[in-house]
PDB file of C-alpha atoms in Angstrom:
ATOM      1  CA  SER A  21     154.161 165.097  93.824  1.00 43.00           C
ATOM      2  CA  GLN A  22     151.244 163.821  90.725  1.00 47.00           C
ATOM      3  CA  GLN A  23     152.036 160.613  89.045  1.00 60.00           C
ATOM      4  CA  GLY A  24     150.144 161.416  86.117  1.00 67.00           C
ATOM      5  CA  GLU A  25     149.956 164.370  83.600  1.00 82.00           C
ATOM      6  CA  GLU A  26     147.341 164.621  81.562  1.00 86.00           C
ATOM      7  CA  ASP A  27     146.781 166.510  78.239  1.00 87.00           C
ATOM      8  CA  PRO A  28     145.806 168.571  76.813  1.00 92.00           C
ATOM      9  CA  GLN A  29     144.164 169.874  80.017  1.00 91.00           C
ATOM     10  CA  ALA A  30     141.404 171.373  78.033  1.00 94.00           C
ATOM     11  CA  LEU A  31     139.084 170.230  75.470  1.00 96.00           C
ATOM     12  CA  SER A  32     136.494 171.235  73.383  1.00 96.00           C
ATOM     13  CA  ILE A  33     135.142 169.578  70.580  1.00 96.00           C
ATOM     14  CA  GLN A  34     131.508 169.876  68.410  1.00 97.00           C
ATOM     15  CA  GLU A  35     128.451 167.068  69.742  1.00 97.00           C
ATOM     16  CA  GLY A  36     129.090 163.970  67.381  1.00 97.00           C
ATOM     17  CA  GLU A  37     132.912 164.126  67.416  1.00 97.00           C
ATOM     18  CA  ASN A  38     135.727 161.839  69.334  1.00 98.00           C
ATOM     19  CA  ALA A  39     137.426 163.607  72.703  1.00 97.00           C
ATOM     20  CA  THR A  40     140.454 162.009  73.294  1.00 97.00           C
ATOM     21  CA  MET A  41     142.855 162.629  76.230  1.00 97.00           C
ATOM     22  CA  ASN A  42     145.958 161.330  77.463  1.00 96.00           C
ATOM     23  CA  CYS A  43     147.694 160.263  80.999  1.00 95.00           C
ATOM     24  CA  SER A  44     151.098 159.390  82.016  1.00 95.00           C
ATOM     25  CA  TYR A  45     152.418 158.257  84.887  1.00 94.00           C
ATOM     26  CA  LYS A  46     156.221 157.999  86.299  1.00 92.00           C
ATOM     27  CA  THR A  47     156.264 154.567  88.214  1.00 90.00           C
ATOM     28  CA  SER A  48     155.071 150.633  87.558  1.00 92.00           C
ATOM     29  CA  ILE A  49     151.498 150.801  88.061  1.00 91.00           C
ATOM     30  CA  ASN A  50     149.351 147.901  89.275  1.00 89.00           C
ATOM     31  CA  ASN A  51     146.205 148.744  86.854  1.00 91.00           C
ATOM     32  CA  LEU A  52     145.431 153.250  85.559  1.00 93.00           C
ATOM     33  CA  GLN A  53     141.418 154.207  86.776  1.00 94.00           C
ATOM     34  CA  TRP A  54     139.651 157.046  84.065  1.00 95.00           C
ATOM     35  CA  TYR A  55     136.985 158.871  86.368  1.00 95.00           C
ATOM     36  CA  ARG A  56     134.504 161.906  85.199  1.00 97.00           C
ATOM     37  CA  GLN A  57     134.074 164.380  87.616  1.00 96.00           C
ATOM     38  CA  ASN A  58     130.608 166.730  86.491  1.00 95.00           C
ATOM     39  CA  SER A  59     130.953 170.381  88.249  1.00 91.00           C
ATOM     40  CA  GLY A  60     130.101 171.191  91.813  1.00 88.00           C
ATOM     41  CA  ARG A  61     130.094 166.716  92.163  1.00 91.00           C
ATOM     42  CA  GLY A  62     132.423 164.039  93.072  1.00 92.00           C
ATOM     43  CA  LEU A  63     134.358 161.310  90.739  1.00 95.00           C
ATOM     44  CA  VAL A  64     132.484 158.453  88.839  1.00 95.00           C
ATOM     45  CA  HIS A  65     134.668 155.420  88.418  1.00 94.00           C
ATOM     46  CA  LEU A  66     134.093 155.151  84.882  1.00 95.00           C
ATOM     47  CA  ILE A  67     136.799 151.949  83.447  1.00 94.00           C
ATOM     48  CA  LEU A  68     139.853 150.337  85.058  1.00 93.00           C
ATOM     49  CA  ILE A  69     142.720 148.829  82.915  1.00 94.00           C
ATOM     50  CA  ARG A  70     145.506 146.663  84.796  1.00 92.00           C
ATOM     51  CA  SER A  71     148.542 147.021  83.974  1.00 93.00           C
ATOM     52  CA  ASN A  72     148.520 143.576  81.911  1.00 94.00           C
ATOM     53  CA  GLU A  73     145.780 144.822  79.315  1.00 96.00           C
ATOM     54  CA  ARG A  74     146.335 146.012  76.837  1.00 97.00           C
ATOM     55  CA  GLU A  75     143.222 148.162  75.096  1.00 98.00           C
ATOM     56  CA  LYS A  76     139.872 148.353  77.150  1.00 97.00           C
ATOM     57  CA  HIS A  77     136.345 148.693  76.129  1.00 96.00           C
ATOM     58  CA  SER A  78     133.281 150.684  77.803  1.00 95.00           C
ATOM     59  CA  GLY A  79     130.162 151.802  75.873  1.00 97.00           C
ATOM     60  CA  ARG A  80     131.285 154.359  74.358  1.00 97.00           C
ATOM     61  CA  LEU A  81     135.243 154.395  76.393  1.00 98.00           C
ATOM     62  CA  ARG A  82     138.099 152.687  74.932  1.00 98.00           C
ATOM     63  CA  VAL A  83     141.731 152.670  76.957  1.00 98.00           C
ATOM     64  CA  THR A  84     145.201 152.331  75.549  1.00 98.00           C
ATOM     65  CA  LEU A  85     147.353 151.431  77.855  1.00 98.00           C
ATOM     66  CA  ASP A  86     151.271 151.233  77.600  1.00 97.00           C
ATOM     67  CA  THR A  87     153.558 149.962  80.326  1.00 96.00           C
ATOM     68  CA  SER A  88     156.517 151.142  78.100  1.00 96.00           C
ATOM     69  CA  LYS A  89     155.931 153.928  77.750  1.00 96.00           C
ATOM     70  CA  LYS A  90     153.902 154.725  80.745  1.00 96.00           C
ATOM     71  CA  SER A  91     151.113 156.436  78.866  1.00 96.00           C
ATOM     72  CA  SER A  92     147.242 155.807  78.543  1.00 97.00           C
ATOM     73  CA  SER A  93     144.831 157.087  76.260  1.00 97.00           C
ATOM     74  CA  LEU A  94     140.926 157.395  77.012  1.00 98.00           C
ATOM     75  CA  LEU A  95     138.691 158.252  73.800  1.00 98.00           C
ATOM     76  CA  ILE A  96     135.327 159.088  74.302  1.00 98.00           C
ATOM     77  CA  THR A  97     133.691 157.754  70.787  1.00 98.00           C
ATOM     78  CA  ALA A  98     130.487 160.071  69.180  1.00 97.00           C
ATOM     79  CA  SER A  99     130.813 162.147  71.730  1.00 97.00           C
ATOM     80  CA  ARG A 100     127.544 164.164  73.687  1.00 97.00           C
ATOM     81  CA  ALA A 101     126.797 166.775  75.464  1.00 96.00           C
ATOM     82  CA  ALA A 102     126.052 164.945  78.396  1.00 96.00           C
ATOM     83  CA  ASP A 103     129.812 163.842  78.337  1.00 97.00           C
ATOM     84  CA  THR A 104     131.276 167.543  78.776  1.00 98.00           C
ATOM     85  CA  ALA A 105     133.635 167.103  82.413  1.00 97.00           C
ATOM     86  CA  SER A 106     136.383 166.803  83.580  1.00 96.00           C
ATOM     87  CA  TYR A 107     138.345 163.717  83.052  1.00 96.00           C
ATOM     88  CA  PHE A 108     141.184 162.098  85.430  1.00 95.00           C
ATOM     89  CA  CYS A 109     143.205 159.097  85.233  1.00 95.00           C
ATOM     90  CA  ALA A 110     144.178 157.689  88.604  1.00 93.00           C
ATOM     91  CA  THR A 111     147.225 155.068  88.732  1.00 92.00           C
ATOM     92  CA  VAL A 112     148.186 152.657  92.034  1.00 89.00           C
ATOM     93  CA  PRO A 113     151.701 152.051  92.040  1.00 87.00           C
ATOM     94  CA  ALA A 114     152.706 149.030  91.900  1.00 85.00           C
ATOM     95  CA  ILE A 115     154.652 149.340  95.220  1.00 78.00           C
ATOM     96  CA  GLN A 116     154.926 146.848  97.774  1.00 69.00           C
ATOM     97  CA  GLY A 117     151.932 148.415 100.788  1.00 66.00           C
ATOM     98  CA  ALA A 118     151.032 151.204  98.172  1.00 67.00           C
ATOM     99  CA  GLN A 119     147.349 150.911  98.180  1.00 75.00           C
ATOM    100  CA  LYS A 120     146.339 154.423  97.509  1.00 84.00           C
ATOM    101  CA  LEU A 121     145.284 156.278  94.022  1.00 88.00           C
ATOM    102  CA  VAL A 122     147.235 158.659  92.411  1.00 89.00           C
ATOM    103  CA  PHE A 123     145.814 161.176  90.262  1.00 91.00           C
ATOM    104  CA  GLY A 124     146.448 162.891  87.509  1.00 90.00           C
ATOM    105  CA  GLN A 125     146.007 166.924  86.575  1.00 91.00           C
ATOM    106  CA  GLY A 126     142.835 166.002  84.725  1.00 93.00           C
ATOM    107  CA  THR A 127     141.041 167.301  81.375  1.00 95.00           C
ATOM    108  CA  ARG A 128     138.275 169.159  81.022  1.00 95.00           C
ATOM    109  CA  LEU A 129     136.855 168.026  78.061  1.00 97.00           C
ATOM    110  CA  THR A 130     133.525 170.666  76.788  1.00 97.00           C
ATOM    111  CA  ILE A 131     131.135 169.510  74.309  1.00 97.00           C
ATOM    112  CA  ASN A 132     129.712 172.171  71.884  1.00 95.00           C
ATOM    113  CA  PRO A 133     125.479 171.181  71.025  1.00 91.00           C
TER     114      PRO A 133
ATOM    115  CA  ASN B  16     120.700 154.646  98.324  1.00 61.00           C
ATOM    116  CA  ALA B  17     123.930 153.313  99.206  1.00 71.00           C
ATOM    117  CA  GLY B  18     126.949 154.468  98.836  1.00 93.00           C
ATOM    118  CA  VAL B  19     129.424 156.932 100.466  1.00 96.00           C
ATOM    119  CA  THR B  20     127.627 160.328 102.047  1.00 96.00           C
ATOM    120  CA  GLN B  21     129.565 163.227 103.350  1.00 97.00           C
ATOM    121  CA  THR B  22     128.828 166.264 105.706  1.00 97.00           C
ATOM    122  CA  PRO B  23     128.601 169.010 105.677  1.00 97.00           C
ATOM    123  CA  LYS B  24     128.556 170.027 102.382  1.00 96.00           C
ATOM    124  CA  PHE B  25     130.039 173.392 102.740  1.00 97.00           C
ATOM    125  CA  GLN B  26     131.878 175.227 105.383  1.00 97.00           C
ATOM    126  CA  VAL B  27     133.726 177.711 106.717  1.00 97.00           C
ATOM    127  CA  LEU B  28     135.953 178.299 109.429  1.00 97.00           C
ATOM    128  CA  LYS B  29     137.968 181.122 110.972  1.00 98.00           C
ATOM    129  CA  THR B  30     141.259 180.423 111.074  1.00 98.00           C
ATOM    130  CA  GLY B  31     143.350 178.037 114.498  1.00 97.00           C
ATOM    131  CA  GLN B  32     139.719 176.714 114.889  1.00 97.00           C
ATOM    132  CA  SER B  33     138.805 173.338 114.638  1.00 96.00           C
ATOM    133  CA  MET B  34     135.988 170.753 112.439  1.00 96.00           C
ATOM    134  CA  THR B  35     135.590 166.989 111.870  1.00 98.00           C
ATOM    135  CA  LEU B  36     134.450 166.434 107.549  1.00 98.00           C
ATOM    136  CA  GLN B  37     132.269 163.487 108.660  1.00 98.00           C
ATOM    137  CA  CYS B  38     132.554 160.486 105.857  1.00 98.00           C
ATOM    138  CA  ALA B  39     130.284 157.032 106.062  1.00 98.00           C
ATOM    139  CA  GLN B  40     129.530 154.621 104.121  1.00 97.00           C
ATOM    140  CA  ASP B  41     126.902 151.746 103.867  1.00 95.00           C
ATOM    141  CA  MET B  42     128.607 149.327 100.547  1.00 92.00           C
ATOM    142  CA  ASN B  43     131.049 146.966 103.537  1.00 91.00           C
ATOM    143  CA  HIS B  44     134.212 148.673 101.785  1.00 92.00           C
ATOM    144  CA  GLU B  45     137.798 148.103 103.477  1.00 90.00           C
ATOM    145  CA  TYR B  46     139.335 150.790 102.307  1.00 92.00           C
ATOM    146  CA  MET B  47     139.147 154.607 103.015  1.00 94.00           C
ATOM    147  CA  SER B  48     140.268 157.426 101.945  1.00 95.00           C
ATOM    148  CA  TRP B  49     140.585 161.274 101.710  1.00 97.00           C
ATOM    149  CA  TYR B  50     141.814 163.767  99.002  1.00 96.00           C
ATOM    150  CA  ARG B  51     141.948 167.459  98.934  1.00 97.00           C
ATOM    151  CA  GLN B  52     141.581 169.331  95.388  1.00 96.00           C
ATOM    152  CA  ASP B  53     142.770 172.797  94.419  1.00 93.00           C
ATOM    153  CA  PRO B  54     142.721 174.459  91.481  1.00 84.00           C
ATOM    154  CA  GLY B  55     145.111 173.204  89.034  1.00 75.00           C
ATOM    155  CA  MET B  56     146.356 170.017  91.596  1.00 76.00           C
ATOM    156  CA  GLY B  57     143.972 167.722  90.954  1.00 84.00           C
ATOM    157  CA  LEU B  58     143.591 165.179  93.625  1.00 92.00           C
ATOM    158  CA  ARG B  59     146.143 164.890  96.366  1.00 94.00           C
ATOM    159  CA  LEU B  60     145.276 161.823  99.219  1.00 93.00           C
ATOM    160  CA  ILE B  61     145.852 162.941 102.345  1.00 96.00           C
ATOM    161  CA  HIS B  62     144.863 159.889 104.985  1.00 96.00           C
ATOM    162  CA  TYR B  63     143.537 156.936 103.709  1.00 94.00           C
ATOM    163  CA  SER B  64     142.369 153.530 106.094  1.00 94.00           C
ATOM    164  CA  VAL B  65     142.523 149.604 104.891  1.00 90.00           C
ATOM    165  CA  GLY B  66     140.021 148.538 107.196  1.00 91.00           C
ATOM    166  CA  ALA B  67     139.064 149.560 110.996  1.00 93.00           C
ATOM    167  CA  GLY B  68     141.589 150.410 113.177  1.00 95.00           C
ATOM    168  CA  ILE B  69     143.715 150.653 110.502  1.00 93.00           C
ATOM    169  CA  THR B  70     144.812 154.388 109.252  1.00 95.00           C
ATOM    170  CA  ASP B  71     147.891 155.723 107.574  1.00 93.00           C
ATOM    171  CA  GLN B  72     149.437 159.097 105.667  1.00 94.00           C
ATOM    172  CA  GLY B  73     148.876 160.338 102.471  1.00 92.00           C
ATOM    173  CA  GLU B  74     150.750 162.973 100.515  1.00 91.00           C
ATOM    174  CA  VAL B  75     149.362 165.580 102.555  1.00 95.00           C
ATOM    175  CA  PRO B  76     148.808 164.744 105.644  1.00 97.00           C
ATOM    176  CA  ASN B  77     150.073 167.427 107.508  1.00 96.00           C
ATOM    177  CA  GLY B  78     147.810 169.486 109.574  1.00 96.00           C
ATOM    178  CA  TYR B  79     145.338 166.586 109.388  1.00 98.00           C
ATOM    179  CA  ASN B  80     143.772 163.745 111.054  1.00 97.00           C
ATOM    180  CA  VAL B  81     141.630 160.387 110.915  1.00 98.00           C
ATOM    181  CA  SER B  82     140.707 157.424 112.784  1.00 96.00           C
ATOM    182  CA  ARG B  83     138.629 154.288 111.923  1.00 97.00           C
ATOM    183  CA  SER B  84     136.734 152.677 114.395  1.00 97.00           C
ATOM    184  CA  THR B  85     134.285 151.108 112.957  1.00 97.00           C
ATOM    185  CA  THR B  86     134.660 149.780 108.675  1.00 95.00           C
ATOM    186  CA  GLU B  87     131.162 152.210 108.044  1.00 97.00           C
ATOM    187  CA  ASP B  88     132.735 155.293 108.668  1.00 98.00           C
ATOM    188  CA  PHE B  89     136.310 157.636 108.087  1.00 98.00           C
ATOM    189  CA  PRO B  90     136.136 161.101 109.959  1.00 98.00           C
ATOM    190  CA  LEU B  91     139.185 163.848 108.822  1.00 98.00           C
ATOM    191  CA  ARG B  92     139.823 166.375 111.339  1.00 98.00           C
ATOM    192  CA  LEU B  93     141.617 169.877 111.280  1.00 97.00           C
ATOM    193  CA  LEU B  94     142.961 170.921 114.617  1.00 92.00           C
ATOM    194  CA  SER B  95     143.522 174.562 113.358  1.00 97.00           C
ATOM    195  CA  ALA B  96     142.111 174.912 110.309  1.00 97.00           C
ATOM    196  CA  ALA B  97     144.637 177.563 108.137  1.00 97.00           C
ATOM    197  CA  PRO B  98     143.522 179.571 104.980  1.00 97.00           C
ATOM    198  CA  SER B  99     145.934 177.293 102.926  1.00 96.00           C
ATOM    199  CA  GLN B 100     143.076 174.330 103.702  1.00 97.00           C
ATOM    200  CA  THR B 101     141.004 175.874 101.592  1.00 97.00           C
ATOM    201  CA  SER B 102     139.900 173.466  99.637  1.00 97.00           C
ATOM    202  CA  VAL B 103     137.198 170.536  98.111  1.00 97.00           C
ATOM    203  CA  TYR B 104     136.997 167.498 100.219  1.00 98.00           C
ATOM    204  CA  PHE B 105     136.283 164.512  98.521  1.00 97.00           C
ATOM    205  CA  CYS B 106     136.441 160.992 100.112  1.00 97.00           C
ATOM    206  CA  ALA B 107     136.292 157.305  98.782  1.00 95.00           C
ATOM    207  CA  SER B 108     135.849 153.833  99.809  1.00 94.00           C
ATOM    208  CA  SER B 109     136.513 150.674  97.458  1.00 91.00           C
ATOM    209  CA  TYR B 110     135.651 147.649  98.099  1.00 84.00           C
ATOM    210  CA  THR B 111     139.981 146.006  98.097  1.00 74.00           C
ATOM    211  CA  ARG B 112     141.995 146.950  99.558  1.00 61.00           C
ATOM    212  CA  ALA B 113     144.327 146.927  96.383  1.00 58.00           C
ATOM    213  CA  LEU B 114     141.994 149.202  94.779  1.00 66.00           C
ATOM    214  CA  THR B 115     141.994 146.242  91.835  1.00 66.00           C
ATOM    215  CA  GLY B 116     138.405 146.226  91.289  1.00 67.00           C
ATOM    216  CA  ASN B 117     135.527 147.955  89.668  1.00 71.00           C
ATOM    217  CA  GLY B 118     137.219 151.198  91.566  1.00 86.00           C
ATOM    218  CA  ALA B 119     136.880 153.876  94.037  1.00 91.00           C
ATOM    219  CA  PHE B 120     133.231 155.314  95.466  1.00 92.00           C
ATOM    220  CA  PHE B 121     133.681 159.116  95.294  1.00 95.00           C
ATOM    221  CA  GLY B 122     130.974 161.414  98.194  1.00 96.00           C
ATOM    222  CA  GLN B 123     129.343 164.287  97.442  1.00 96.00           C
ATOM    223  CA  GLY B 124     132.246 166.323  98.684  1.00 96.00           C
ATOM    224  CA  THR B 125     133.111 169.210 101.462  1.00 97.00           C
ATOM    225  CA  ARG B 126     133.502 172.668  99.626  1.00 97.00           C
ATOM    226  CA  LEU B 127     135.339 174.797 103.529  1.00 97.00           C
ATOM    227  CA  THR B 128     136.679 177.900 103.813  1.00 97.00           C
ATOM    228  CA  VAL B 129     138.900 178.978 106.041  1.00 97.00           C
ATOM    229  CA  VAL B 130     138.774 182.223 106.559  1.00 97.00           C
TER     230      VAL B 130
END
């Protein structure tokens, strides 16, 4: 079964607005990662946050992690049309020998010009 | 350009046929994996490898075989294709086994249709 659940499944906003996507997961994790997928393309790694970190920034991206609630959020500020894509969270479970990324179902983000 | 290369990009198979999806990376990554992506299901792990000669099953391994004879290559074999294997397949690689570095690099995908 999927480790991560993402919310919302689809999000449509105006260019320049901020976009927030949420991810919940079930088991303890080593780290959590966010990926972007443009239509018909492979996934591109955006940012990684470790289990002992609470917040991380990269350009217009801000990721938070709340391990007590087993949840994370991805904030994209000042959105652009080029940000239109699907966004996935993925976790690396903190289980001995677990060497895999477990993905959520993704959020489809549309930025309207 | 460095990265993960998947071939073919598109493939149509008849039920019962076999084929191999190729995946190669030139970044000297230890870790390689195969996922399938179905609508509404996200990506599900099929098989993965933490180094040459070492492979392990993921979440949905049935109907697929893998081998890792070299660091660079990680082919995925469909033994007897079934319509349920219609999907988009992604190969990914990562520098570290623990996936704690800069995340995974993905290929562009193989869109497979089984009729």
